[in-house]
CSV table of C-alpha atoms in Angstrom, one decimal:
chain,number,residue,atom,x,y,z
A,975,MET,CA,0.1,0.0,0.0
A,976,SER,CA,1.3,3.5,-0.8
A,977,ALA,CA,-0.2,6.8,0.3
A,978,ARG,CA,-1.2,9.2,-2.4
A,979,HIS,CA,-3.0,12.8,-2.4
A,980,ALA,CA,-6.8,12.4,-1.3
A,981,PRO,CA,-8.9,11.5,-4.3
A,982,ALA,CA,-12.1,13.4,-5.3
A,983,TYR,CA,-14.2,12.4,-2.7
A,984,PRO,CA,-16.6,15.0,-1.9
A,985,GLY,CA,-16.8,14.4,1.9
A,986,MET,CA,-16.0,17.3,4.4
A,987,VAL,CA,-13.0,15.7,6.0
A,988,PHE,CA,-11.4,15.6,2.5
A,989,GLY,CA,-12.0,19.2,2.0
A,990,TYR,CA,-8.8,20.8,3.4
A,991,PRO,CA,-6.3,21.3,0.4
A,992,TRP,CA,-4.0,23.2,2.5
A,993,ILE,CA,-3.1,20.3,4.7
A,994,ASP,CA,-2.7,18.1,1.5
A,995,PRO,CA,-4.4,15.1,3.0
A,996,ARG,CA,-2.9,11.6,1.8
A,997,ILE,CA,-4.9,8.3,1.5
A,998,THR,CA,-3.9,4.8,1.8
A,999,VAL,CA,-6.4,2.4,0.4
A,1000,VAL,CA,-6.5,-0.7,2.6
A,1001,ARG,CA,-9.0,-2.5,0.6
A,1002,ARG,CA,-11.2,-1.9,-2.6
A,1003,GLU,CA,-14.4,-4.0,-3.5
A,1004,ASP,CA,-15.2,-3.6,-7.3
A,1005,GLY,CA,-18.3,-5.6,-7.4
A,1006,PRO,CA,-21.9,-4.5,-8.2
A,1007,ARG,CA,-21.1,-1.5,-6.0
A,1008,GLU,CA,-17.7,0.2,-5.5
A,1009,VAL,CA,-16.6,0.2,-1.8
A,1010,VAL,CA,-13.2,1.5,-0.4
A,1011,TYR,CA,-11.7,1.2,2.8
A,1012,GLY,CA,-8.6,3.4,3.8
A,1013,ASN,CA,-6.8,5.7,6.0
A,1014,VAL,CA,-6.3,9.5,5.5
A,1015,HIS,CA,-3.5,11.3,7.2
A,1016,VAL,CA,-1.8,14.5,7.1
A,1017,PRO,CA,1.9,14.7,6.1
A,1018,ARG,CA,4.3,15.6,8.7
A,1019,HIS,CA,1.6,15.3,11.4
A,1020,GLU,CA,1.0,11.7,11.3
A,1021,GLN,CA,-1.0,11.8,14.6
A,1022,ARG,CA,-3.7,13.4,12.4
A,1023,ALA,CA,-5.1,10.2,10.8
A,1024,TRP,CA,-8.6,8.6,10.3
A,1025,ALA,CA,-10.1,5.8,8.7
A,1026,PHE,CA,-13.1,6.0,6.1
A,1027,ALA,CA,-15.4,3.6,4.1
A,1028,ALA,CA,-16.8,5.1,0.7
A,1029,VAL,CA,-19.7,3.4,-0.9
A,1030,ARG,CA,-20.7,4.5,-4.5
A,1031,LEU,CA,-24.5,5.2,-4.5
A,1032,ASP,CA,-26.7,4.9,-7.5
A,1033,ARG,CA,-27.4,8.3,-8.0
A,1034,MET,CA,-27.0,12.0,-6.6
A,1035,MET,CA,-28.2,12.6,-3.1
A,1036,PRO,CA,-29.0,15.3,-0.9
A,1037,HIS,CA,-26.3,16.3,1.5
A,1038,ILE,CA,-26.8,14.8,5.0
A,1039,VAL,CA,-24.5,14.4,7.9
A,1040,LEU,CA,-24.8,12.3,11.0
A,1041,GLU,CA,-22.9,13.5,13.9
A,1042,ASN,CA,-22.1,11.0,16.5
A,1043,LEU,CA,-23.0,12.6,19.9
A,1044,ARG,CA,-21.3,9.9,22.0
A,1045,GLY,CA,-18.1,11.8,21.8
A,1046,GLY,CA,-15.1,12.1,19.8
A,1047,GLY,CA,-16.7,11.9,16.4
A,1048,LEU,CA,-14.3,13.1,13.6
A,1049,ILE,CA,-16.5,15.8,11.9
A,1050,ALA,CA,-17.2,18.0,15.1
A,1051,CYS,CA,-13.7,17.5,16.3
A,1052,SER,CA,-11.8,18.5,13.3
A,1053,VAL,CA,-13.7,20.2,10.4
A,1054,GLY,CA,-16.6,21.6,12.2
A,1055,LEU,CA,-20.4,20.8,11.9
A,1056,PRO,CA,-22.3,21.9,8.7
A,1057,ASP,CA,-24.4,25.0,8.5
A,1058,GLY,CA,-27.6,23.0,7.9
A,1059,LYS,CA,-30.8,22.4,9.6
A,1060,ARG,CA,-30.7,19.6,12.4
A,1061,LEU,CA,-33.6,17.3,12.0
A,1062,ARG,CA,-35.0,16.2,15.5
A,1063,LEU,CA,-36.0,12.5,15.6
A,1064,GLU,CA,-37.4,10.3,18.1
A,1065,GLY,CA,-36.0,7.9,20.7
A,1066,ASP,CA,-32.4,6.8,21.1
A,1067,PHE,CA,-31.2,7.6,17.7
A,1068,ASP,CA,-31.8,11.6,18.4
A,1069,ARG,CA,-29.9,11.1,21.7
A,1070,THR,CA,-27.1,9.3,19.9
A,1071,PHE,CA,-26.9,11.1,16.5
A,1072,ALA,CA,-27.6,14.7,15.3
A,1073,LEU,CA,-28.9,14.7,11.8
A,1074,TYR,CA,-28.1,17.5,9.7
A,1075,VAL,CA,-29.5,18.2,6.2
A,1076,ALA,CA,-29.9,21.1,3.9
A,1077,GLU,CA,-32.7,23.6,4.6
A,1078,GLY,CA,-36.0,22.3,2.7
A,1079,TYR,CA,-34.7,18.7,2.7
A,1080,GLU,CA,-36.0,17.5,5.9
A,1081,THR,CA,-38.8,15.4,4.3
A,1082,ASP,CA,-36.2,13.9,2.0
A,1083,ALA,CA,-34.1,13.0,5.0
A,1084,LEU,CA,-36.8,11.1,6.5
A,1085,TYR,CA,-37.5,9.0,3.3
A,1086,LEU,CA,-33.9,8.1,3.4
A,1087,PHE,CA,-33.5,7.4,7.2
A,1088,THR,CA,-36.4,5.2,7.8
A,1089,PRO,CA,-36.5,3.5,11.1
A,1090,ASP,CA,-35.0,0.4,10.1
A,1091,VAL,CA,-32.0,2.3,8.7
A,1092,MET,CA,-31.8,4.2,12.0
A,1093,GLU,CA,-31.8,1.0,13.9
A,1094,ARG,CA,-29.0,-0.3,11.8
A,1095,VAL,CA,-26.9,2.7,12.3
A,1096,LEU,CA,-27.6,2.5,16.0
A,1097,ALA,CA,-25.8,-0.8,16.2
A,1098,ILE,CA,-22.7,1.0,15.8
A,1099,PRO,CA,-20.4,0.3,18.9
A,1100,ALA,CA,-20.3,3.3,21.0
A,1101,LYS,CA,-16.4,3.2,21.4
A,1102,LEU,CA,-15.7,3.6,17.7
A,1103,ASP,CA,-17.4,7.2,17.3
A,1104,LEU,CA,-18.4,6.7,13.6
A,1105,ASP,CA,-19.9,9.7,11.7
A,1106,VAL,CA,-21.8,9.2,8.5
A,1107,GLU,CA,-22.0,11.6,5.6
A,1108,ILE,CA,-24.1,11.4,2.3
A,1109,VAL,CA,-23.0,13.8,-0.4
A,1110,ASP,CA,-23.2,13.5,-4.1
A,1111,ASP,CA,-23.3,9.9,-5.0
A,1112,TRP,CA,-21.4,8.6,-2.0
A,1113,LEU,CA,-21.9,7.4,1.4
A,1114,LEU,CA,-19.0,8.0,3.6
A,1115,ILE,CA,-18.3,6.8,7.0
A,1116,TYR,CA,-15.5,8.1,9.1
A,1117,SER,CA,-13.7,7.0,12.3
A,1118,PRO,CA,-11.3,9.1,14.1
A,1119,THR,CA,-9.3,5.8,14.5
A,1120,ARG,CA,-7.1,4.7,11.7
A,1121,ILE,CA,-7.7,1.2,10.3
A,1122,VAL,CA,-4.0,0.2,10.1
A,1123,SER,CA,-0.7,1.5,11.4
A,1124,LEU,CA,0.7,4.3,9.0
A,1125,GLU,CA,3.9,2.2,8.9
A,1126,ALA,CA,2.2,-0.3,6.7
A,1127,ALA,CA,3.0,2.1,3.6
A,1128,ALA,CA,6.5,1.5,4.5
A,1129,GLY,CA,6.5,-2.3,4.4
A,1130,VAL,CA,6.1,-2.7,8.2
A,1131,PRO,CA,3.8,-5.5,8.9
A,1132,ILE,CA,0.2,-4.2,9.4
A,1133,ARG,CA,-1.3,-3.8,12.9
A,1134,GLU,CA,-5.2,-4.0,12.4
A,1135,THR,CA,-7.4,-2.4,14.6
A,1136,SER,CA,-11.2,-3.0,15.4
A,1137,VAL,CA,-12.2,-0.2,13.1
A,1138,LEU,CA,-12.0,-2.3,9.7
A,1139,PRO,CA,-14.5,-4.9,10.9
A,1140,ALA,CA,-16.8,-2.3,12.3
A,1141,LEU,CA,-17.0,-0.4,9.0
A,1142,GLU,CA,-17.4,-3.7,7.1
A,1143,ALA,CA,-20.3,-4.6,9.4
A,1144,LEU,CA,-22.0,-1.3,8.8
A,1145,VAL,CA,-21.6,-1.2,5.1
A,1146,ALA,CA,-23.0,-4.7,4.9
A,1147,GLN,CA,-26.0,-3.7,7.3
A,1148,LEU,CA,-26.8,-0.7,5.0
A,1149,MET,CA,-26.3,-2.4,1.7
A,1150,PRO,CA,-29.8,-3.6,1.2
A,1151,LYS,CA,-31.1,-0.1,2.0
A,1152,ILE,CA,-28.8,1.9,-0.2
A,1153,GLY,CA,-30.2,0.1,-3.2
A,1154,ALA,CA,-33.7,1.5,-2.2
A,1155,TRP,CA,-32.3,5.1,-2.3
A,1156,ALA,CA,-32.1,4.8,-5.9
A,1157,ARG,CA,-35.8,5.3,-6.0
A,1158,TRP,CA,-35.5,8.7,-4.5
A,1159,SER,CA,-35.9,11.8,-6.8
A,1160,ASP,CA,-35.6,15.6,-6.3
A,1161,HIS,CA,-39.0,17.0,-7.3
A,1162,ARG,CA,-37.1,20.6,-7.4
A,1163,GLU,CA,-35.2,19.5,-10.7
A,1164,PRO,CA,-36.4,18.3,-13.8
A,1165,ASP,CA,-33.5,15.8,-14.5
A,1166,ALA,CA,-34.3,12.9,-12.2
A,1167,GLY,CA,-30.7,12.2,-11.7
A,1168,THR,CA,-29.7,15.6,-10.1
A,1169,VAL,CA,-30.2,17.5,-6.9
A,1170,SER,CA,-30.8,21.1,-6.6
A,1171,THR,CA,-28.2,23.4,-5.7
A,1172,ALA,CA,-29.6,24.3,-2.4
A,1173,GLY,CA,-29.7,20.4,-1.5
A,1174,ARG,CA,-26.2,19.6,-3.0
A,1175,ARG,CA,-24.0,21.1,-0.2
A,1176,MET,CA,-24.4,22.5,3.2
A,1177,SER,CA,-21.9,25.2,3.9
A,1178,ARG,CA,-19.2,24.4,6.2
A,1179,PRO,CA,-18.2,26.7,9.3
A,1180,ARG,CA,-14.6,27.0,10.3
A,1181,GLY,CA,-13.3,23.7,12.1
A,1182,ARG,CA,-10.3,23.5,14.4
A,1183,PHE,CA,-7.9,23.4,11.7
A,1184,ASP,CA,-9.0,26.8,10.2
A,1185,TYR,CA,-8.9,28.3,13.9
A,1186,VAL,CA,-5.3,27.0,14.6
A,1187,VAL,CA,-4.2,28.6,11.1
A,1188,HIS,CA,-5.7,32.0,11.9
A,1189,VAL,CA,-4.2,32.1,15.4
A,1190,LEU,CA,-0.8,31.2,14.0
A,1191,VAL,CA,-1.1,33.7,11.2
A,1192,TRP,CA,-2.3,36.7,13.3
A,1193,GLY,CA,0.1,35.6,16.1
A,1194,GLY,CA,2.9,35.9,13.7
A,1195,LEU,CA,1.9,39.3,12.3
A,1196,ALA,CA,1.4,40.6,15.8
A,1197,GLY,CA,5.0,39.2,16.9
A,1198,LEU,CA,6.6,41.1,13.7
A,1199,PHE,CA,4.6,44.3,14.5
A,1200,TRP,CA,5.8,44.2,18.1
A,1201,LEU,CA,9.4,43.5,16.8
A,1202,TRP,CA,9.3,46.4,14.5
A,1203,TRP,CA,7.9,48.7,17.0
A,1204,THR,CA,10.6,47.8,19.7
A,1205,LEU,CA,13.3,48.4,17.2
A,1206,ASN,CA,12.1,51.7,16.0
């Protein structure tokens, strides 16, 4: 396995070009539906690494994010939550996950996340802190824990974690429901295979990476100004 620049996955955690994220594909399934499992890491900051599963869908879908409320989820802790509407649901699901959807697409989200789908997502072991994102024609599942050690890319024996079996189990659980999502269509668009601009993306607020960069930049400028002022 070799690390390469992150591919054109549209998910939120792949959207930081200034950190130059790299991806290592652990396994790819090119069957009836493309499924990819892998790690993403930030060069020179190897501790910044996470795992993902990417499942190709049958059509373009509205942007939906499931934030794991059990703590430690990747989206909230790194890139920040999307600026969409939180859809309040019932029971354990609403206490475990926060579902964000583009304004006006609340009914569409309920069509996709039926009670049996929510039940399957709730089966995720709490300790894994998995987040879920639907964007364009991809279902993306994120874990703040990487699947394998990054040394695997350098030929060192792989040390697997429990993340890969959990990702595989969730994908297998969702596969029968993913096929049914192909029947969804956006009544706002004349083209049956597309999604309106309003539903395609929720805007993303600043995450921790952004704030760190702003602090460093403005702190550096303040330091240079102080040095100039003291010398003059």
